[in-house]
JSON list of C-alpha atoms in Angstrom, two decimals:
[
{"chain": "C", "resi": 6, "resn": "UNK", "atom": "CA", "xyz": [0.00, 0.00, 0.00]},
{"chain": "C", "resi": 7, "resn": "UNK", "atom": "CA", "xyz": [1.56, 3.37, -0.71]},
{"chain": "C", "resi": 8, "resn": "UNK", "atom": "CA", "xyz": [1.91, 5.21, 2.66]},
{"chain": "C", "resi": 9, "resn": "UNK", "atom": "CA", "xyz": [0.00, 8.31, 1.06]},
{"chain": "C", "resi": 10, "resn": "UNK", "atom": "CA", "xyz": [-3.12, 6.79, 0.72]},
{"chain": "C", "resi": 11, "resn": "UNK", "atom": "CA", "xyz": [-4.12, 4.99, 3.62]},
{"chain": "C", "resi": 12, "resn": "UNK", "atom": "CA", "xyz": [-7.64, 6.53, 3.71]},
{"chain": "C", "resi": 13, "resn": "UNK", "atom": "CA", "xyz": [-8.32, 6.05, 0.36]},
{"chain": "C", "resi": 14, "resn": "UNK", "atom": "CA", "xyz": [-7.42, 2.67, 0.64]},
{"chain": "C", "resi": 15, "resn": "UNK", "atom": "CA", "xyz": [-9.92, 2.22, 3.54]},
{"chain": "C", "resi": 16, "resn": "UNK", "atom": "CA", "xyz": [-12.49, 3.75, 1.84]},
{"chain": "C", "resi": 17, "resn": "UNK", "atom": "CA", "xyz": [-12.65, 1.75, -0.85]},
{"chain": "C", "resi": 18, "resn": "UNK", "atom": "CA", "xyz": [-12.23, -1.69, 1.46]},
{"chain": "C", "resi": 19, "resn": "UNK", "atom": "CA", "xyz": [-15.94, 0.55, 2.93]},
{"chain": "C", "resi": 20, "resn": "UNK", "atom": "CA", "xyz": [-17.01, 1.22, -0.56]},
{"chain": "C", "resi": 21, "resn": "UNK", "atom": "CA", "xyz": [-17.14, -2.48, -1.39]},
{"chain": "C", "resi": 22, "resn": "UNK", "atom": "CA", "xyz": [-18.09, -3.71, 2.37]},
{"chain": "C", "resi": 23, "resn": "UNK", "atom": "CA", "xyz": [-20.99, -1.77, 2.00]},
{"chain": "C", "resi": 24, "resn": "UNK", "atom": "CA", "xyz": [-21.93, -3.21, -1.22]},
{"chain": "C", "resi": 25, "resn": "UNK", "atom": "CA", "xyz": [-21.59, -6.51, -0.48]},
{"chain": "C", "resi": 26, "resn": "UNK", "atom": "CA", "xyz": [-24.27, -5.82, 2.75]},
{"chain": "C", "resi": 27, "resn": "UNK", "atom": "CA", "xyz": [-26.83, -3.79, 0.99]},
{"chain": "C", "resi": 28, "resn": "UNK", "atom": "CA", "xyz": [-27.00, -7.43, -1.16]},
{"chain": "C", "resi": 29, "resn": "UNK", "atom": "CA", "xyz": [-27.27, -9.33, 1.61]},
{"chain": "C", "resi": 30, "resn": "UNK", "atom": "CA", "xyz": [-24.05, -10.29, 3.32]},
{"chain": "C", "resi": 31, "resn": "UNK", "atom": "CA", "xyz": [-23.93, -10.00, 7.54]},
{"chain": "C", "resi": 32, "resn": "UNK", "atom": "CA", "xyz": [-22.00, -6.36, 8.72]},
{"chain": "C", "resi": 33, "resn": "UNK", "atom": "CA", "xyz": [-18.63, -6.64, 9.31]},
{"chain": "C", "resi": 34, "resn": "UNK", "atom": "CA", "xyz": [-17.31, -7.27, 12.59]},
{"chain": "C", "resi": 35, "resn": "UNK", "atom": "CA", "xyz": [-14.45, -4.42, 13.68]},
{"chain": "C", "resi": 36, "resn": "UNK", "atom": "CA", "xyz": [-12.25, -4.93, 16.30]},
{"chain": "C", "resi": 37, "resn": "UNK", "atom": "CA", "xyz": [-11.15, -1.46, 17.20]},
{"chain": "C", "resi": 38, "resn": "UNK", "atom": "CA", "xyz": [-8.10, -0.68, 19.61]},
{"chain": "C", "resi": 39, "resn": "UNK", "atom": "CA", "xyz": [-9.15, 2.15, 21.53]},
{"chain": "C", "resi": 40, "resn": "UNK", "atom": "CA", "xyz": [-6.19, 4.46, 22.67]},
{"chain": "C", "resi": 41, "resn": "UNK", "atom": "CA", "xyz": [-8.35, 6.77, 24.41]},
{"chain": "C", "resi": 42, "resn": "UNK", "atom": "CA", "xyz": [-11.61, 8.35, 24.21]},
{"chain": "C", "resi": 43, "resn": "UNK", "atom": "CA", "xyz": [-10.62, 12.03, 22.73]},
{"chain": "C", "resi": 44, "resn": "UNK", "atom": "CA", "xyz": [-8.91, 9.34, 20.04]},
{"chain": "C", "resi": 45, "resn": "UNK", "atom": "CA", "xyz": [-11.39, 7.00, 19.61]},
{"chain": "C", "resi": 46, "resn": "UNK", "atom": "CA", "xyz": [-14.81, 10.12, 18.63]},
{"chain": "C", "resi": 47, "resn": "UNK", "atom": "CA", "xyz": [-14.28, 10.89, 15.68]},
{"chain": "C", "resi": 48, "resn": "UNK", "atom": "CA", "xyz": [-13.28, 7.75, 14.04]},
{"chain": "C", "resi": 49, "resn": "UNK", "atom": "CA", "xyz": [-16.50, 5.81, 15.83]},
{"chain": "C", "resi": 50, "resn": "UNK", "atom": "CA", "xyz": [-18.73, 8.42, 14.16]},
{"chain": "C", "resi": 51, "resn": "UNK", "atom": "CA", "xyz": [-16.87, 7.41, 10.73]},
{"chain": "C", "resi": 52, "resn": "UNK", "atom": "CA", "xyz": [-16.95, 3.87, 11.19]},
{"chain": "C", "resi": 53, "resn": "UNK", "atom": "CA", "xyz": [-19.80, 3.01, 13.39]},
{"chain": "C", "resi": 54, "resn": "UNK", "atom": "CA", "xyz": [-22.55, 3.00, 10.02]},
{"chain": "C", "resi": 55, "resn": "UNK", "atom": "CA", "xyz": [-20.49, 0.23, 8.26]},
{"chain": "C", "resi": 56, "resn": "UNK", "atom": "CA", "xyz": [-19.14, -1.79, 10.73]},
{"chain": "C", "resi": 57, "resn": "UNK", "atom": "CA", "xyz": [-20.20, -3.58, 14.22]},
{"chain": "C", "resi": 58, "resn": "UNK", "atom": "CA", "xyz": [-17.39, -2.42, 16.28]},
{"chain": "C", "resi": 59, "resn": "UNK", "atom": "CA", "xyz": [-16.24, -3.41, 19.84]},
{"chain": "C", "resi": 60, "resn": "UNK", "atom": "CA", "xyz": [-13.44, -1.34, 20.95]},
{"chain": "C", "resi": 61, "resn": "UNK", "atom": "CA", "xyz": [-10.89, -2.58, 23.15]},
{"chain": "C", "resi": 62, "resn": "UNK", "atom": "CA", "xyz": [-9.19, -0.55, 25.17]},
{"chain": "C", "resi": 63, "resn": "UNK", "atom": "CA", "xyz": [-5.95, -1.91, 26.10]},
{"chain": "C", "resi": 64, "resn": "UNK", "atom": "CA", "xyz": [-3.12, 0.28, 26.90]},
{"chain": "C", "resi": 65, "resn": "UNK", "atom": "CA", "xyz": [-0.58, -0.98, 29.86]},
{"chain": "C", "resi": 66, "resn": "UNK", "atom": "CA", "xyz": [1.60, 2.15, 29.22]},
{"chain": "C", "resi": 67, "resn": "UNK", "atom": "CA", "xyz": [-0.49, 4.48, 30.47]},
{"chain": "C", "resi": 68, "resn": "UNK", "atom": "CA", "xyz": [1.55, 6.00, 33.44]},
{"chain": "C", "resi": 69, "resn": "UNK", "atom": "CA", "xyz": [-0.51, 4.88, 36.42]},
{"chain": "C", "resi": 70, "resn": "UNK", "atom": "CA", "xyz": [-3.46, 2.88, 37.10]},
{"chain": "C", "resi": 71, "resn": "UNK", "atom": "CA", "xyz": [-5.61, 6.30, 38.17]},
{"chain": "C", "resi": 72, "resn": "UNK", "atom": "CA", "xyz": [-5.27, 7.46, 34.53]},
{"chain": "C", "resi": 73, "resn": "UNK", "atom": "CA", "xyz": [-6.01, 4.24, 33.07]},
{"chain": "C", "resi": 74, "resn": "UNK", "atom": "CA", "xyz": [-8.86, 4.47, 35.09]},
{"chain": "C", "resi": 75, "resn": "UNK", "atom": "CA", "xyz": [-10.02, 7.53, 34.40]},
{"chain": "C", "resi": 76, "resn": "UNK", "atom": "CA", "xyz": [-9.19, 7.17, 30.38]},
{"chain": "C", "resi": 77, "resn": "UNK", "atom": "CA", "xyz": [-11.14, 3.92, 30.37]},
{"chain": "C", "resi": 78, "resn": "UNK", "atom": "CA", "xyz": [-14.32, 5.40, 32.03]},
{"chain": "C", "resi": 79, "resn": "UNK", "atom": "CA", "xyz": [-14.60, 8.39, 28.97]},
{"chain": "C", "resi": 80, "resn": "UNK", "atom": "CA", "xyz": [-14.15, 5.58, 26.83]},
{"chain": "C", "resi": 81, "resn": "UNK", "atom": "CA", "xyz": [-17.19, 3.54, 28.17]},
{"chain": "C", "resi": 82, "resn": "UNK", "atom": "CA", "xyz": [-19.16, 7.29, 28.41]},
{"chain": "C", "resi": 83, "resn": "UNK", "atom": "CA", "xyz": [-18.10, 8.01, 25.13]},
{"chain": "C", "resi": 84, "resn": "UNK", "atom": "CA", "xyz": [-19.56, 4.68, 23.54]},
{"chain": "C", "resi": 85, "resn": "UNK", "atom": "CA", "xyz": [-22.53, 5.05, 25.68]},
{"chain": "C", "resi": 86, "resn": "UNK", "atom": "CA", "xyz": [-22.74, 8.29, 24.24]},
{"chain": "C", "resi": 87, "resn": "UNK", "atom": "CA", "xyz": [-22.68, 6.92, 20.46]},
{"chain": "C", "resi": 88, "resn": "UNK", "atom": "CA", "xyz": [-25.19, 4.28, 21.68]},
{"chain": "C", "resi": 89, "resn": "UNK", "atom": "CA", "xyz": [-28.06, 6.15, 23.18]},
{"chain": "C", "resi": 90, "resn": "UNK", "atom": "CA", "xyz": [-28.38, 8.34, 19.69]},
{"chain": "C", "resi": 91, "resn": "UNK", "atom": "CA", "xyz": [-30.45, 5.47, 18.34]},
{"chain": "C", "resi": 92, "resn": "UNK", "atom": "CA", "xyz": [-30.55, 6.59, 14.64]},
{"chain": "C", "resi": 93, "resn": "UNK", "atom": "CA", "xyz": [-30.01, 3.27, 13.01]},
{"chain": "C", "resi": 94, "resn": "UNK", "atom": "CA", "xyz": [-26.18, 3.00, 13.17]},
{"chain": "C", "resi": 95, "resn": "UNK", "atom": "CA", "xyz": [-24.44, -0.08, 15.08]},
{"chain": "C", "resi": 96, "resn": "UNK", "atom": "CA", "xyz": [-24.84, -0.55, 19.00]},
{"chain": "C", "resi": 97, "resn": "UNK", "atom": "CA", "xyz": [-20.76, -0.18, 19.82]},
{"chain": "C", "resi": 98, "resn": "UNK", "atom": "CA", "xyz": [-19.96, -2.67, 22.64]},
{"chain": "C", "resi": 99, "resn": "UNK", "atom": "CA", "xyz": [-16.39, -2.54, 24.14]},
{"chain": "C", "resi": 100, "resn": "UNK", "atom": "CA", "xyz": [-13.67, -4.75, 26.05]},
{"chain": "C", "resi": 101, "resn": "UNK", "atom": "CA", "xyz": [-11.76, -3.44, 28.69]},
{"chain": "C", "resi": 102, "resn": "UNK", "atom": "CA", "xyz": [-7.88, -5.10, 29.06]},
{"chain": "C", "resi": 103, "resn": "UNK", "atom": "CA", "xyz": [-6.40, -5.20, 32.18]},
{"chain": "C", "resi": 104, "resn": "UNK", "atom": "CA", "xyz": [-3.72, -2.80, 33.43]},
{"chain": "C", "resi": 105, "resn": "UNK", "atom": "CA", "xyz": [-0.30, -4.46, 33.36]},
{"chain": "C", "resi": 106, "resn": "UNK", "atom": "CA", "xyz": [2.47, -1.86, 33.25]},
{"chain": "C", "resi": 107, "resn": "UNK", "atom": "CA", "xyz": [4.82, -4.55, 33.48]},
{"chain": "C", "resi": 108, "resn": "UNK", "atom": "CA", "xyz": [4.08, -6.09, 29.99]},
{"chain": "C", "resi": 109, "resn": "UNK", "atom": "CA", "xyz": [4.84, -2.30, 28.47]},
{"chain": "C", "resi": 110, "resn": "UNK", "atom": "CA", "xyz": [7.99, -1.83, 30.60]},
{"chain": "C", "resi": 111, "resn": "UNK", "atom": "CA", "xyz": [9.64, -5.43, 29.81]},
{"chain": "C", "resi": 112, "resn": "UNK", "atom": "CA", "xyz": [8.52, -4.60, 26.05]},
{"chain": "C", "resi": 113, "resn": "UNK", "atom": "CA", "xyz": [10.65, -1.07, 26.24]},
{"chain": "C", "resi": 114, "resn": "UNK", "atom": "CA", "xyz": [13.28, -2.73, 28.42]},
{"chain": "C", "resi": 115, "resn": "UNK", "atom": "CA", "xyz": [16.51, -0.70, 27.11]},
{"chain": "C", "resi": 116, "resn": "UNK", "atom": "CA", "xyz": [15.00, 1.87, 25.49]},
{"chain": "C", "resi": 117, "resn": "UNK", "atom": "CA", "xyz": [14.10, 4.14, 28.25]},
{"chain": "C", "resi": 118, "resn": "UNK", "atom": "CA", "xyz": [16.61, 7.22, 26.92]},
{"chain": "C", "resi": 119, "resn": "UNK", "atom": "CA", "xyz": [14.71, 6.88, 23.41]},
{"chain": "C", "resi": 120, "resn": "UNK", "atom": "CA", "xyz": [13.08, 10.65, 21.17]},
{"chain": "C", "resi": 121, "resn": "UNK", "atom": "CA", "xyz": [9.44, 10.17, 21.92]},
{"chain": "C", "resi": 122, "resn": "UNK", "atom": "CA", "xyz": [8.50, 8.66, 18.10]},
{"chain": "C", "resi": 123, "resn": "UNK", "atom": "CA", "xyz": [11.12, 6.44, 18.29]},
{"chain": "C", "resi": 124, "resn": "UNK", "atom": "CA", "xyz": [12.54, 2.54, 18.98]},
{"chain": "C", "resi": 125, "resn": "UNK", "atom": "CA", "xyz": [10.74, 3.16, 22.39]},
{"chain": "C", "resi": 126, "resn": "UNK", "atom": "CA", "xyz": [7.34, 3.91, 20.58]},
{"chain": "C", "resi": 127, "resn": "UNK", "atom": "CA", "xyz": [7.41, 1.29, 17.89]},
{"chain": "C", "resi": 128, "resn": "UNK", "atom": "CA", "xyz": [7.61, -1.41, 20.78]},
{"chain": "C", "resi": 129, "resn": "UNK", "atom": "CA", "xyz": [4.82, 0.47, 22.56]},
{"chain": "C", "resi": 130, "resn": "UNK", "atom": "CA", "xyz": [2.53, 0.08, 19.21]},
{"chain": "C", "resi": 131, "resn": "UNK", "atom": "CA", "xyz": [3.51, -3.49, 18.92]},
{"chain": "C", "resi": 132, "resn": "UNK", "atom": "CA", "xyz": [2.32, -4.36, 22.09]},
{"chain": "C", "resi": 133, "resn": "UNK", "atom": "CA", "xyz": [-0.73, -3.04, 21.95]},
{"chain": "C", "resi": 134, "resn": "UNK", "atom": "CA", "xyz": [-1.67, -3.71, 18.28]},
{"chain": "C", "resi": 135, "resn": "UNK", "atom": "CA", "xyz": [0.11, -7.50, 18.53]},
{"chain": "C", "resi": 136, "resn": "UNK", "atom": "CA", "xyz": [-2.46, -7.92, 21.61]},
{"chain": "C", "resi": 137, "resn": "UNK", "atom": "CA", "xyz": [-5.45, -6.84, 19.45]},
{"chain": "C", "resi": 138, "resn": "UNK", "atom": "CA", "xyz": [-4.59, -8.88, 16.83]},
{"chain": "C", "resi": 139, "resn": "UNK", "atom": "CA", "xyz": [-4.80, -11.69, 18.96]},
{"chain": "C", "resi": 140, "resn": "UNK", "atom": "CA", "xyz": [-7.83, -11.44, 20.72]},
{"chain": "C", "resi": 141, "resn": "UNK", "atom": "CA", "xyz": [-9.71, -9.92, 17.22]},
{"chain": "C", "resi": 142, "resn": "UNK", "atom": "CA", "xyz": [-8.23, -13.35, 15.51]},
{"chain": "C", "resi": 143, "resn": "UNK", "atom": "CA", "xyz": [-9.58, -15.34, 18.37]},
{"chain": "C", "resi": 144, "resn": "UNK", "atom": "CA", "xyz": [-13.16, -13.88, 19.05]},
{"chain": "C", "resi": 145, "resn": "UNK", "atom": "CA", "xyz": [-13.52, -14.34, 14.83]},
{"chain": "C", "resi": 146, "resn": "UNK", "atom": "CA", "xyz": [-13.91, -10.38, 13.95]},
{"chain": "C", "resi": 147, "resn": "UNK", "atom": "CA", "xyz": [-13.33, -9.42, 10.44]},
{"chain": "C", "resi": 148, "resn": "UNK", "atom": "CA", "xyz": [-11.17, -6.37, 10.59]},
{"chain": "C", "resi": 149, "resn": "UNK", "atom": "CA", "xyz": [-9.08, -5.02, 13.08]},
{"chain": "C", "resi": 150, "resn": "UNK", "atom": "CA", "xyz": [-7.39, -1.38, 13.47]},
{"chain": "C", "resi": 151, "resn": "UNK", "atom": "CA", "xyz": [-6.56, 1.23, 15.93]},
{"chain": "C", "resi": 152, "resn": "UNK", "atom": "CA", "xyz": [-7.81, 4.86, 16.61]},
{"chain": "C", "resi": 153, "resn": "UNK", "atom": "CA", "xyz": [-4.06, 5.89, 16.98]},
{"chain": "C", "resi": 154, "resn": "UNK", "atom": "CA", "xyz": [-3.61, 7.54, 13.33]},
{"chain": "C", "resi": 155, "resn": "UNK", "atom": "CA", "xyz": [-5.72, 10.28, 14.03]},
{"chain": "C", "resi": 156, "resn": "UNK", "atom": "CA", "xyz": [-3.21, 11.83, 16.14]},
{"chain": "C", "resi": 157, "resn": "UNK", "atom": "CA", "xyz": [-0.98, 14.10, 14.27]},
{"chain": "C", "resi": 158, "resn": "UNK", "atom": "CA", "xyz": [1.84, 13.30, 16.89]},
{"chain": "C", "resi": 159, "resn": "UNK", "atom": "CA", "xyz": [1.63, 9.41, 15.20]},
{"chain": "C", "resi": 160, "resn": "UNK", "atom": "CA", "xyz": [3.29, 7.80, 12.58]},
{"chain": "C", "resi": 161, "resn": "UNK", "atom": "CA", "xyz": [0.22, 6.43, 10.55]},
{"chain": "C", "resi": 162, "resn": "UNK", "atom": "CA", "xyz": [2.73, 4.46, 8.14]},
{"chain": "C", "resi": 163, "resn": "UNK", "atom": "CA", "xyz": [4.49, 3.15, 10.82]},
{"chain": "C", "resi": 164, "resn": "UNK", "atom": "CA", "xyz": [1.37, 1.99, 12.73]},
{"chain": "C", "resi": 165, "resn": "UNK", "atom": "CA", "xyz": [-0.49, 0.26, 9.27]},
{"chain": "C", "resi": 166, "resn": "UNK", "atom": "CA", "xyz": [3.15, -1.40, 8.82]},
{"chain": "C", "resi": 167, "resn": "UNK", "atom": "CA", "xyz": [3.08, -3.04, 12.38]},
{"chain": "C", "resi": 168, "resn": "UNK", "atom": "CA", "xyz": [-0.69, -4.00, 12.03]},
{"chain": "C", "resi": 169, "resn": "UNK", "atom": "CA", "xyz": [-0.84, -5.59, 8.47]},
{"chain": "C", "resi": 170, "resn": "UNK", "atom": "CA", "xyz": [2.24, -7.29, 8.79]},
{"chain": "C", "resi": 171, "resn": "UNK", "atom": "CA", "xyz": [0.74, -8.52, 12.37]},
{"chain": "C", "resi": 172, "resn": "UNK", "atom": "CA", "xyz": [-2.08, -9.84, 10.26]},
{"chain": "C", "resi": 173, "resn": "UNK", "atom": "CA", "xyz": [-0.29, -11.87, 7.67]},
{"chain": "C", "resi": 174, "resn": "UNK", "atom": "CA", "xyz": [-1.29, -15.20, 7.64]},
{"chain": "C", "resi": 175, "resn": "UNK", "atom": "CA", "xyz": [-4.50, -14.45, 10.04]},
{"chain": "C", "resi": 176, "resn": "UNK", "atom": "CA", "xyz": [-7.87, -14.65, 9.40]},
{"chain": "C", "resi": 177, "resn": "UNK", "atom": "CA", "xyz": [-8.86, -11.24, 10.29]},
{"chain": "C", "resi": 178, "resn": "UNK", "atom": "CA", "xyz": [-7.61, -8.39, 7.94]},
{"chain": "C", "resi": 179, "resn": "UNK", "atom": "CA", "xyz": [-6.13, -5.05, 8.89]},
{"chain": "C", "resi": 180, "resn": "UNK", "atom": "CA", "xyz": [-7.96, -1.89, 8.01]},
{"chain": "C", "resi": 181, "resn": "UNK", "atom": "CA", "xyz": [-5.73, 0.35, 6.88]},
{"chain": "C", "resi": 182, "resn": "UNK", "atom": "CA", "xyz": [-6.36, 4.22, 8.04]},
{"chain": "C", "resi": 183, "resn": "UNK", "atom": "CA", "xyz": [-5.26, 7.45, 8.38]},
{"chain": "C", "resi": 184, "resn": "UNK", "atom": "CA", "xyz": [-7.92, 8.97, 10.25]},
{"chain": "C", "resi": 185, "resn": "UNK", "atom": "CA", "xyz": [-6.50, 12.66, 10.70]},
{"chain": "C", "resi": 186, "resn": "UNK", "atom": "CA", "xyz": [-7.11, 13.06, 7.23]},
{"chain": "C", "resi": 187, "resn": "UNK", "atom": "CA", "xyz": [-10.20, 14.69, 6.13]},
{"chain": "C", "resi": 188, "resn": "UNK", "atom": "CA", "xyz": [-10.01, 17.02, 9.37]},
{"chain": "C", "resi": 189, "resn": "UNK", "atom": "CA", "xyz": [-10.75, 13.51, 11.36]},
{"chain": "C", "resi": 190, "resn": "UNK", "atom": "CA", "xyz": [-8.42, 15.09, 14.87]},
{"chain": "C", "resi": 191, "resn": "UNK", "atom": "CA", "xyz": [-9.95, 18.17, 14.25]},
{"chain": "C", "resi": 192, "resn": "UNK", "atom": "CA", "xyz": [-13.49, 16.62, 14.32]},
{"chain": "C", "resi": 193, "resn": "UNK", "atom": "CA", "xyz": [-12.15, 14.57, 17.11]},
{"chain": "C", "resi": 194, "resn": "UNK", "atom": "CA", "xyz": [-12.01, 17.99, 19.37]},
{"chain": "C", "resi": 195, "resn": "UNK", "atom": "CA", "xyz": [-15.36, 19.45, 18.51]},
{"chain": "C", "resi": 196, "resn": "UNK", "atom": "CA", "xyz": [-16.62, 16.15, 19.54]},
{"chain": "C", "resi": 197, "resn": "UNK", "atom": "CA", "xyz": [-14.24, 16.02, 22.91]},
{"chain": "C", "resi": 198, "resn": "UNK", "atom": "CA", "xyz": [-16.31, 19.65, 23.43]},
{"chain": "C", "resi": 199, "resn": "UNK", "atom": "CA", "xyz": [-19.43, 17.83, 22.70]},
{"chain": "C", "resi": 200, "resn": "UNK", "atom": "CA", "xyz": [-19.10, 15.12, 25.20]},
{"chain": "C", "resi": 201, "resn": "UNK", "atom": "CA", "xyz": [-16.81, 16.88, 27.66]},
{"chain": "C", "resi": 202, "resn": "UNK", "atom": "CA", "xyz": [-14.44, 15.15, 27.41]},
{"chain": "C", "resi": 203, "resn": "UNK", "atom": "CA", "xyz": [-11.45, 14.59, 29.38]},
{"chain": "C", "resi": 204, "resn": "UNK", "atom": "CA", "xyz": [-8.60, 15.45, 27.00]},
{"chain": "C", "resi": 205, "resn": "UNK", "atom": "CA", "xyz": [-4.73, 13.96, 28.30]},
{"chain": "C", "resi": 206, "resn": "UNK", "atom": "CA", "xyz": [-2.14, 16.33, 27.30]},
{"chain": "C", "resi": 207, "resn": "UNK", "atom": "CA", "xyz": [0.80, 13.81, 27.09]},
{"chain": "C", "resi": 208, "resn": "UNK", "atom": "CA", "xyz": [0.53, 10.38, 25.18]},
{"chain": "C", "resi": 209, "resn": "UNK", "atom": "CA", "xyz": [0.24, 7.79, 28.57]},
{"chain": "C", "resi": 210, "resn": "UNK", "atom": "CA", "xyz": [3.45, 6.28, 29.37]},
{"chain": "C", "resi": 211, "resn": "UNK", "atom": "CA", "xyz": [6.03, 7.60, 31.98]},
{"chain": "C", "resi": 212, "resn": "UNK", "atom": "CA", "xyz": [8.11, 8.78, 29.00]},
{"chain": "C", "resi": 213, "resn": "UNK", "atom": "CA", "xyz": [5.76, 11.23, 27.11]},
{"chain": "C", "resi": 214, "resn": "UNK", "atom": "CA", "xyz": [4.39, 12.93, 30.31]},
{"chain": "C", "resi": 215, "resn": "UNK", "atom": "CA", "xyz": [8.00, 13.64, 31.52]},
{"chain": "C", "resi": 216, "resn": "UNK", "atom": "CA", "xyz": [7.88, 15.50, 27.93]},
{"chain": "C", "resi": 217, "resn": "UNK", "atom": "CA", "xyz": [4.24, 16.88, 28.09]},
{"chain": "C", "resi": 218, "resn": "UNK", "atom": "CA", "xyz": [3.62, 14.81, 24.78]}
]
């Protein structure tokens, strides 16, 4: 896939998705990784009309367990949220991972000193995709991707890399995205204003809150 076209690419995957339903065939199943819920608005008000998506929110680098706390429950409001509109789209539903810090620090082990966006990050991403990969393969969902390309602080090429080649050989198929493009962040904070919600200012992990990032 060329790296500029990541939304096209997953509009047209839609395109024909949607094709194939209005003839008859079931909705696709999304498995979603949820980084957060500022993250995770704007690309469930994309999404949520052609796919059934659960989002699963697991992210062990998030600094302490009271912000992985308070992250997850603006997730679950933010879903809820979605939900109650009742206009014809998808019910979302959600799965929440546990918090294991451990599994992120042993993963970044020797990399501590890393430029947030580097060796340290890519780790970070494969955790977190590698474990929704995983569970998407085993519950039987049809696509899986994450909400982190909307943030203009991630390396969408990097992060469609790491989940497609994750997928090779699976089942379930990666959906590529870029989902800052067509003003998807900036839709992402009139909808944060919508919902009130909170909004981090650093990434989650130790690391990027040292650096406000």
């Amino acid at each position: 896939m060329n790296h500029s076209n990541y939304q096209k690419e997953m509009e047209k995957i839609i395109t024909d998705l949607d094709r194939k339903t209005l003839e008859g065939a079931v909705i696709p199943r999304l498995f979603l990784h949820g980084c957060c819920a500022p993250c995770s608005s704007a690309v469930l008000e994309r999404l949520r009309e052609h796919f059934r998506i659960t989002v699963f929110y697991f992210n062990p680098n998030i600094s302490s367990e009271e912000e992985y706390q308070k992250r997850l429950y603006e997730e679950i409001r933010l879903i809820g949220w979605f939900n109650e509109k009742k206009d014809g789209a998808c019910l979302i539903d959600y799965i929440a991972g546990d918090y294991d810090p451990q599994r992120f620090y042993q993963a970044v082990r020797g990399l501590e000193r890393e430029p947030e966006g580097g060796a340290r990050c890519r780790k970070c991403f494969e955790l977190r995709l590698g474990e929704s990969v995983l569970r998407a393969e085993a519950l039987g969902y049809d696509y899986v991707t994450t909400t982190l390309t909307i943030s203009p602080l991630k390396n969408a090429a990097l992060l469609n890399e790491i989940g497609s080649g994750l997928c090779e050989g699976k089942r379930v198929k990666w959906l590529p995205s870029d989902f800052k493009k067509k003003d998807g962040y900036k839709r992402s904070i009139e909808l944060s204003g919508e919902c009130s919600l909170y909004r981090q200012n650093y990434c989650g992990c130790v690391f990027s809150q040292k650096r406000g990032e």
